[in-house]
Short mmCIF file of C-alpha atoms in Angstrom, two decimals:
data_model
loop_
_atom_site.label_atom_id
_atom_site.label_comp_id
_atom_site.label_asym_id
_atom_site.label_seq_id
_atom_site.Cartn_x
_atom_site.Cartn_y
_atom_site.Cartn_z
CA MET K 1 26.28 -22.44 32.37
CA LYS K 2 26.02 -19.68 29.83
CA LYS K 3 29.45 -18.20 29.23
CA LEU K 4 28.57 -14.66 28.20
CA ILE K 5 27.11 -12.25 30.69
CA ILE K 6 23.59 -11.21 29.81
CA PRO K 7 23.64 -7.41 29.52
CA ILE K 8 20.52 -6.83 31.57
CA PHE K 9 21.33 -5.49 35.02
CA SER K 10 18.64 -4.10 37.29
CA ALA K 11 19.75 -2.44 40.49
CA ALA K 12 16.31 -2.94 41.93
CA VAL K 13 16.66 -6.71 41.77
CA TRP K 14 19.74 -6.48 43.97
CA MET K 15 18.39 -4.19 46.68
CA SER K 16 17.59 -7.05 49.05
CA CYS K 17 20.92 -8.80 48.56
CA GLY K 18 22.95 -9.21 51.74
CA THR K 19 26.66 -8.58 52.04
CA ALA K 20 27.52 -11.81 53.92
CA LYS K 21 29.95 -14.05 52.07
CA VAL K 22 29.86 -17.42 53.84
CA SER K 23 27.47 -19.10 56.23
CA HIS K 24 28.35 -22.24 58.17
CA ASP K 25 25.29 -22.26 60.42
CA THR K 26 22.06 -20.39 61.03
CA LYS K 27 19.01 -20.28 63.20
CA PRO K 28 16.04 -22.21 61.81
CA ALA K 29 13.65 -20.26 59.64
CA GLN K 30 11.18 -18.30 61.74
CA THR K 31 8.15 -19.56 59.87
CA ALA K 32 5.95 -22.63 60.08
CA SER K 33 7.81 -25.78 59.04
CA SER K 34 6.83 -29.11 57.51
CA SER K 35 6.67 -30.93 60.85
CA SER K 36 3.46 -32.70 59.85
CA ILE K 37 5.56 -35.01 57.70
CA SER K 38 7.90 -36.95 59.96
CA ASP K 39 11.63 -36.48 60.12
CA LYS K 40 11.96 -40.23 59.56
CA ALA K 41 10.19 -39.92 56.21
CA PHE K 42 12.55 -37.11 55.22
CA GLN K 43 15.66 -39.00 56.29
CA THR K 44 14.60 -42.13 54.41
CA ALA K 45 14.03 -40.18 51.19
CA TYR K 46 17.14 -38.03 51.64
CA LYS K 47 19.36 -41.10 51.85
CA MET K 48 18.10 -42.26 48.44
CA ILE K 49 20.45 -39.68 46.87
CA LYS K 50 23.71 -41.57 46.53
CA ALA K 51 27.07 -40.79 44.99
CA ASP K 52 27.20 -44.13 43.16
CA ASP K 53 23.85 -43.51 41.45
CA LEU K 54 24.82 -39.97 40.48
CA LYS K 55 28.03 -41.36 39.01
CA LYS K 56 26.24 -44.13 37.10
CA ASN K 57 23.90 -41.66 35.40
CA LEU K 58 26.58 -39.06 34.76
CA TYR K 59 28.81 -41.60 33.00
CA VAL K 60 25.97 -41.93 30.49
CA ILE K 61 24.81 -38.31 30.24
CA ALA K 62 28.37 -36.99 29.79
CA SER K 63 29.67 -39.82 27.60
CA ASP K 64 31.15 -39.38 24.13
CA GLU K 65 27.99 -41.03 22.77
CA MET K 66 26.07 -37.86 23.63
CA GLU K 67 28.45 -35.77 21.48
CA GLY K 68 28.50 -32.83 23.88
CA ARG K 69 24.69 -32.46 23.95
CA ASP K 70 24.53 -29.33 21.79
CA THR K 71 21.06 -27.84 21.51
CA GLY K 72 18.85 -29.92 19.21
CA SER K 73 21.66 -32.31 18.25
CA PRO K 74 21.22 -36.09 17.96
CA GLY K 75 23.46 -36.52 20.99
CA GLN K 76 21.33 -34.25 23.11
CA LYS K 77 18.23 -36.13 22.02
CA ARG K 78 19.86 -39.42 23.02
CA ALA K 79 20.58 -37.97 26.44
CA GLY K 80 16.94 -36.90 26.67
CA VAL K 81 15.72 -40.41 25.85
CA TYR K 82 17.95 -41.82 28.59
CA MET K 83 16.52 -39.34 31.11
CA ILE K 84 12.94 -40.10 30.13
CA ASN K 85 13.51 -43.84 30.40
CA TYR K 86 14.95 -43.24 33.86
CA TYR K 87 11.80 -41.39 34.93
CA LYS K 88 9.63 -44.11 33.46
CA SER K 89 11.57 -46.73 35.43
CA LEU K 90 10.76 -44.83 38.63
CA GLY K 91 7.08 -44.49 37.76
CA ILE K 92 7.36 -40.70 37.44
CA SER K 93 5.19 -39.34 34.66
CA TYR K 94 4.86 -35.98 32.92
CA PRO K 95 2.43 -33.09 33.40
CA LYS K 96 -0.97 -34.20 32.12
CA ALA K 97 -1.54 -30.88 30.36
CA LEU K 98 1.64 -31.39 28.34
CA GLY K 99 0.76 -34.88 27.12
CA SER K 100 4.37 -36.13 27.11
CA TYR K 101 7.73 -35.49 28.73
CA TYR K 102 8.65 -33.11 25.90
CA GLN K 103 8.00 -29.41 25.56
CA LYS K 104 9.13 -28.40 22.09
CA VAL K 105 11.32 -25.29 21.89
CA PRO K 106 11.03 -24.15 18.26
CA ALA K 107 14.00 -23.08 16.18
CA ASP K 108 12.19 -19.85 15.28
CA PHE K 109 11.88 -18.92 18.96
CA MET K 110 15.62 -19.33 19.47
CA LYS K 111 16.56 -17.63 16.22
CA LYS K 112 14.65 -14.48 17.14
CA ARG K 113 16.75 -14.33 20.33
CA GLY K 114 20.11 -14.75 18.69
CA GLY K 115 20.11 -18.52 18.39
CA GLY K 116 21.35 -18.54 14.81
CA ASN K 117 20.45 -21.71 12.97
CA LEU K 118 19.79 -23.96 15.93
CA PRO K 119 17.28 -26.72 15.17
CA ASP K 120 14.13 -27.42 17.12
CA SER K 121 14.87 -28.76 20.57
CA GLU K 122 12.98 -29.86 23.66
CA ASN K 123 12.67 -29.18 27.34
CA ILE K 124 12.06 -32.37 29.32
CA LEU K 125 9.52 -32.27 32.15
CA ALA K 126 8.82 -34.91 34.79
CA PHE K 127 6.16 -34.34 37.43
CA ILE K 128 5.00 -35.56 40.84
CA GLU K 129 1.58 -34.26 41.82
CA GLY K 130 1.15 -32.86 45.31
CA SER K 131 -1.14 -34.57 47.78
CA GLU K 132 -2.74 -31.47 49.35
CA LYS K 133 -1.82 -28.42 47.26
CA PRO K 134 -1.39 -29.86 43.76
CA ASP K 135 -1.87 -26.50 42.04
CA GLU K 136 1.16 -25.01 43.79
CA ILE K 137 4.36 -25.92 41.93
CA VAL K 138 7.93 -26.31 43.18
CA VAL K 139 10.36 -26.34 40.25
CA VAL K 140 13.73 -28.08 40.43
CA SER K 141 15.65 -27.22 37.26
CA ALA K 142 18.89 -27.82 35.39
CA HIS K 143 19.93 -27.48 31.77
CA TYR K 144 20.91 -30.67 29.97
CA ASP K 145 22.53 -29.11 26.91
CA HIS K 146 26.22 -28.34 26.56
CA VAL K 147 28.39 -26.94 23.76
CA GLY K 148 28.69 -29.99 21.52
CA THR K 149 31.69 -31.06 19.45
CA LYS K 150 34.34 -28.70 18.09
CA ASN K 151 36.95 -29.71 15.52
CA GLY K 152 36.17 -33.35 16.18
CA VAL K 153 36.66 -33.02 19.95
CA VAL K 154 33.71 -33.80 22.23
CA TYR K 155 33.02 -31.32 25.02
CA ASN K 156 31.31 -33.68 27.45
CA GLY K 157 30.19 -31.09 29.99
CA ALA K 158 30.30 -33.46 32.95
CA ASP K 159 30.04 -30.60 35.42
CA ASP K 160 28.32 -28.12 33.07
CA ASP K 161 25.65 -29.24 33.45
CA GLY K 162 25.77 -32.99 33.59
CA SER K 163 26.13 -32.67 37.36
CA GLY K 164 22.94 -30.64 37.67
CA THR K 165 21.08 -32.94 35.30
CA VAL K 166 21.80 -36.09 37.30
CA ALA K 167 21.15 -34.25 40.57
CA VAL K 168 17.63 -33.39 39.41
CA MET K 169 17.12 -37.03 38.44
CA GLU K 170 18.23 -38.23 41.88
CA ILE K 171 16.11 -35.63 43.68
CA ALA K 172 13.12 -36.89 41.71
CA LYS K 173 13.92 -40.44 42.80
CA ALA K 174 14.01 -39.34 46.44
CA PHE K 175 10.62 -37.62 46.21
CA GLN K 176 9.12 -40.59 44.39
CA SER K 177 10.39 -42.99 47.05
CA ALA K 178 8.68 -40.85 49.69
CA LYS K 179 5.47 -40.84 47.67
CA LYS K 180 5.49 -44.63 47.36
CA ALA K 181 5.89 -44.84 51.14
CA GLY K 182 2.83 -42.64 51.62
CA ASN K 183 4.78 -39.44 52.28
CA GLY K 184 4.49 -37.66 48.95
CA PRO K 185 4.98 -33.90 48.79
CA LYS K 186 2.02 -31.67 49.62
CA ARG K 187 2.84 -29.36 46.73
CA SER K 188 3.57 -30.62 43.24
CA ILE K 189 7.16 -30.94 42.07
CA LEU K 190 8.18 -30.19 38.49
CA PHE K 191 11.55 -31.59 37.45
CA LEU K 192 12.50 -29.29 34.60
CA HIS K 193 15.41 -30.10 32.28
CA VAL K 194 15.83 -27.17 29.93
CA THR K 195 17.59 -26.91 26.60
CA GLY K 196 19.47 -24.06 24.93
CA GLU K 197 21.00 -22.62 28.08
CA GLU K 198 24.48 -22.35 26.63
CA HIS K 199 23.22 -20.37 23.64
CA GLY K 200 21.10 -17.91 25.61
CA LEU K 201 18.86 -19.43 28.32
CA PHE K 202 16.40 -20.31 25.56
CA GLY K 203 14.69 -23.33 27.10
CA SER K 204 13.90 -21.66 30.40
CA GLU K 205 12.75 -18.52 28.62
CA TYR K 206 10.46 -20.59 26.44
CA TYR K 207 9.05 -22.35 29.49
CA THR K 208 8.38 -19.11 31.37
CA ASP K 209 6.83 -17.58 28.23
CA ASN K 210 4.73 -20.74 27.75
CA PRO K 211 4.39 -22.25 31.22
CA VAL K 212 2.72 -25.61 31.60
CA PHE K 213 1.63 -24.42 35.06
CA PRO K 214 0.80 -20.75 35.71
CA LEU K 215 3.76 -18.79 36.99
CA ALA K 216 1.42 -17.26 39.56
CA ASN K 217 1.15 -20.77 41.04
CA THR K 218 4.90 -21.44 40.88
CA VAL K 219 6.29 -21.26 44.40
CA VAL K 220 10.02 -21.39 43.69
CA ASP K 221 12.69 -22.42 41.21
CA LEU K 222 15.67 -24.24 42.69
CA ASN K 223 18.17 -24.22 39.85
CA ILE K 224 21.26 -26.42 39.69
CA ASP K 225 24.05 -25.51 37.28
CA MET K 226 27.49 -27.05 38.00
CA ILE K 227 27.71 -28.71 41.42
CA GLY K 228 30.27 -31.47 40.82
CA ARG K 229 33.63 -29.70 41.16
CA ASP K 230 35.45 -27.07 43.19
CA ASP K 231 37.03 -23.82 42.07
CA PRO K 232 40.59 -22.65 42.91
CA GLU K 233 39.32 -20.33 45.65
CA ASN K 234 37.65 -23.21 47.50
CA ARG K 235 39.88 -26.16 46.60
CA GLY K 236 39.20 -29.08 48.92
CA LYS K 237 36.39 -27.34 50.82
CA GLN K 238 32.89 -28.67 51.47
CA TYR K 239 30.97 -25.70 50.10
CA VAL K 240 28.48 -24.51 47.52
CA TYR K 241 27.74 -21.06 46.13
CA VAL K 242 24.12 -20.00 46.62
CA ILE K 243 22.86 -17.15 44.49
CA GLY K 244 19.59 -15.23 44.58
CA SER K 245 17.97 -16.92 47.57
CA GLU K 246 16.87 -13.68 49.22
CA MET K 247 16.28 -11.55 46.13
CA LEU K 248 12.50 -12.00 46.09
CA SER K 249 11.61 -13.81 49.31
CA SER K 250 12.76 -13.10 52.85
CA GLU K 251 12.03 -16.74 53.73
CA LEU K 252 13.86 -18.76 51.07
CA LYS K 253 17.40 -18.06 52.25
CA MET K 254 16.43 -18.95 55.83
CA ILE K 255 14.80 -22.18 54.65
CA ASN K 256 17.87 -23.16 52.64
CA GLU K 257 20.22 -22.40 55.51
CA ALA K 258 18.06 -24.36 57.95
CA ALA K 259 18.02 -27.28 55.50
CA ASN K 260 21.81 -27.11 55.28
CA ASN K 261 22.14 -27.04 59.06
CA LYS K 262 19.90 -30.12 59.27
CA THR K 263 21.93 -32.07 56.74
CA ASN K 264 25.56 -31.81 55.59
CA LYS K 265 26.45 -28.36 56.95
CA LEU K 266 28.23 -27.21 53.82
CA GLU K 267 29.82 -23.77 53.66
CA LEU K 268 27.21 -21.62 51.94
CA ASN K 269 29.17 -19.06 50.01
CA TYR K 270 27.37 -15.85 48.97
CA LYS K 271 30.22 -14.23 47.07
CA TYR K 272 28.26 -14.05 43.82
CA ASP K 273 25.25 -12.48 45.54
CA ASP K 274 27.27 -9.28 45.58
CA PRO K 275 25.67 -6.86 43.09
CA LYS K 276 29.11 -5.46 42.28
CA ASP K 277 30.51 -8.85 41.31
CA PRO K 278 31.74 -8.62 37.69
CA GLU K 279 30.68 -12.18 36.81
CA GLY K 280 26.97 -11.26 37.02
CA LEU K 281 26.07 -14.90 37.72
CA TYR K 282 22.54 -14.10 38.86
CA TYR K 283 21.76 -13.40 35.21
CA ARG K 284 23.64 -16.29 33.65
CA SER K 285 21.61 -19.42 34.31
CA ASP K 286 18.02 -20.54 33.97
CA HIS K 287 16.70 -19.38 37.33
CA TYR K 288 16.86 -15.81 36.01
CA ASN K 289 13.91 -16.34 33.68
CA PHE K 290 11.82 -17.32 36.70
CA ALA K 291 13.14 -14.46 38.84
CA LYS K 292 12.29 -11.85 36.24
CA ASN K 293 8.72 -13.20 36.45
CA ASN K 294 8.66 -12.67 40.22
CA VAL K 295 9.20 -16.33 41.16
CA PRO K 296 11.65 -16.76 44.07
CA VAL K 297 14.83 -18.60 43.09
CA ALA K 298 17.97 -20.14 44.51
CA PHE K 299 20.86 -21.02 42.22
CA PHE K 300 23.36 -23.69 43.36
CA PHE K 301 26.81 -23.50 41.78
CA ASP K 302 30.40 -24.69 42.36
CA GLY K 303 32.33 -21.82 40.72
CA ILE K 304 34.43 -21.22 37.62
CA HIS K 305 37.09 -23.94 37.53
CA GLU K 306 39.91 -24.59 35.11
CA ASP K 307 37.90 -26.98 32.90
CA TYR K 308 34.89 -24.70 32.44
CA HIS K 309 33.75 -24.84 28.79
CA LYS K 310 36.76 -26.94 27.86
CA PRO K 311 36.91 -30.50 26.48
CA THR K 312 38.53 -31.54 29.77
CA ASP K 313 35.25 -31.17 31.73
CA ASP K 314 35.01 -34.95 32.10
CA VAL K 315 33.38 -37.43 34.46
CA GLU K 316 36.68 -38.54 36.00
CA LYS K 317 37.15 -35.10 37.56
CA ILE K 318 33.83 -34.98 39.40
CA ASP K 319 33.86 -35.13 43.22
CA TYR K 320 30.93 -37.52 43.62
CA SER K 321 30.81 -37.30 47.40
CA LEU K 322 30.47 -33.53 47.22
CA LEU K 323 27.97 -33.82 44.38
CA GLU K 324 25.88 -36.07 46.61
CA LYS K 325 25.94 -33.58 49.49
CA ARG K 326 24.97 -30.66 47.30
CA ALA K 327 22.13 -32.62 45.68
CA GLN K 328 20.92 -33.59 49.15
CA LEU K 329 20.88 -29.93 50.16
CA VAL K 330 18.70 -29.01 47.19
CA PHE K 331 16.39 -31.92 48.01
CA ALA K 332 16.15 -30.85 51.66
CA THR K 333 15.29 -27.30 50.61
CA ALA K 334 12.69 -28.50 48.10
CA TRP K 335 11.21 -30.85 50.71
CA GLU K 336 10.67 -28.02 53.16
CA VAL K 337 9.22 -25.63 50.58
CA ALA K 338 6.92 -28.36 49.24
CA ASN K 339 5.61 -29.52 52.61
CA ARG K 340 5.38 -26.47 54.85
CA PRO K 341 1.82 -25.32 55.64
CA ALA K 342 2.11 -21.88 54.05
CA ARG K 343 3.55 -20.99 50.68
CA ILE K 344 6.78 -19.00 50.97
CA VAL K 345 6.24 -15.27 50.73
CA VAL K 346 7.21 -13.03 47.83
CA ASP K 347 7.92 -9.82 49.70
CA ARG K 348 10.88 -8.25 47.91
CA LYS K 349 11.19 -6.66 44.51
#
């Protein structure tokens, strides 16, 4: 996650933000659900997301070989190749209009936005086409860059955002397994791994400035940035922070809470939805570039822990059981948004 707060604060964006801090349960969303696709199909796909598989991939993505995955670095490119080969092994391709898994993010684009002398880099996009509403796009995103190597020490970024990266990969596997069983999503799913987040949300900004699919057709962005640890305030709890889920849509928060109630019943903590919160987290990860373009978002996050942006953010400290549950929640939310008869509303500004 980007360390510095972006100095762009709009009170209007926060007007619909609730004051509730934690939710353990909720009534189901009061809108049409995805009942036309069986609960059995959902459960079968949902169970494809496993702690052991998340761990296996994270031990590669956050290894010393990847050299901290700094934007445009050889280590980040190696991580990207690993991710692409994973998608190929699952039979998940890329958007046809793009022509490959790569969307180049030019150095000049980043430099004009304060990116210094960063080299060219790439977003990585994998794609499952919807069966009934292929032009409507559900985005599941995470950044795969980190802060690189400093003074010969590798900052592996296992939680930030290796955890989100492997979660997106596992969510893709779950959707692909459903598709192979004849239960593919009605709407298309874009699995978006963005670059340059740590330097200024560059990859997501480049995508929203140059979308492969029109933003007008983009239903939601479910963004995952750090979901493998706990913070001191919630030590030992089964929780996740959810940020922004009711900023633009009155339905998305209800859908996410209903998905949570159906699955692992985590504590949904809304502390950082508070417009007065000094951390300003709504503005600090890649969902914000979708939100500012009027696309509903939900940001899933574990908090600021003691190893944040330190070389001690390593794979051994990840809670893989909790990572599994949080990834399953994002999948369950994406499943509902992708399969419900009507597109979720955008009714807040």
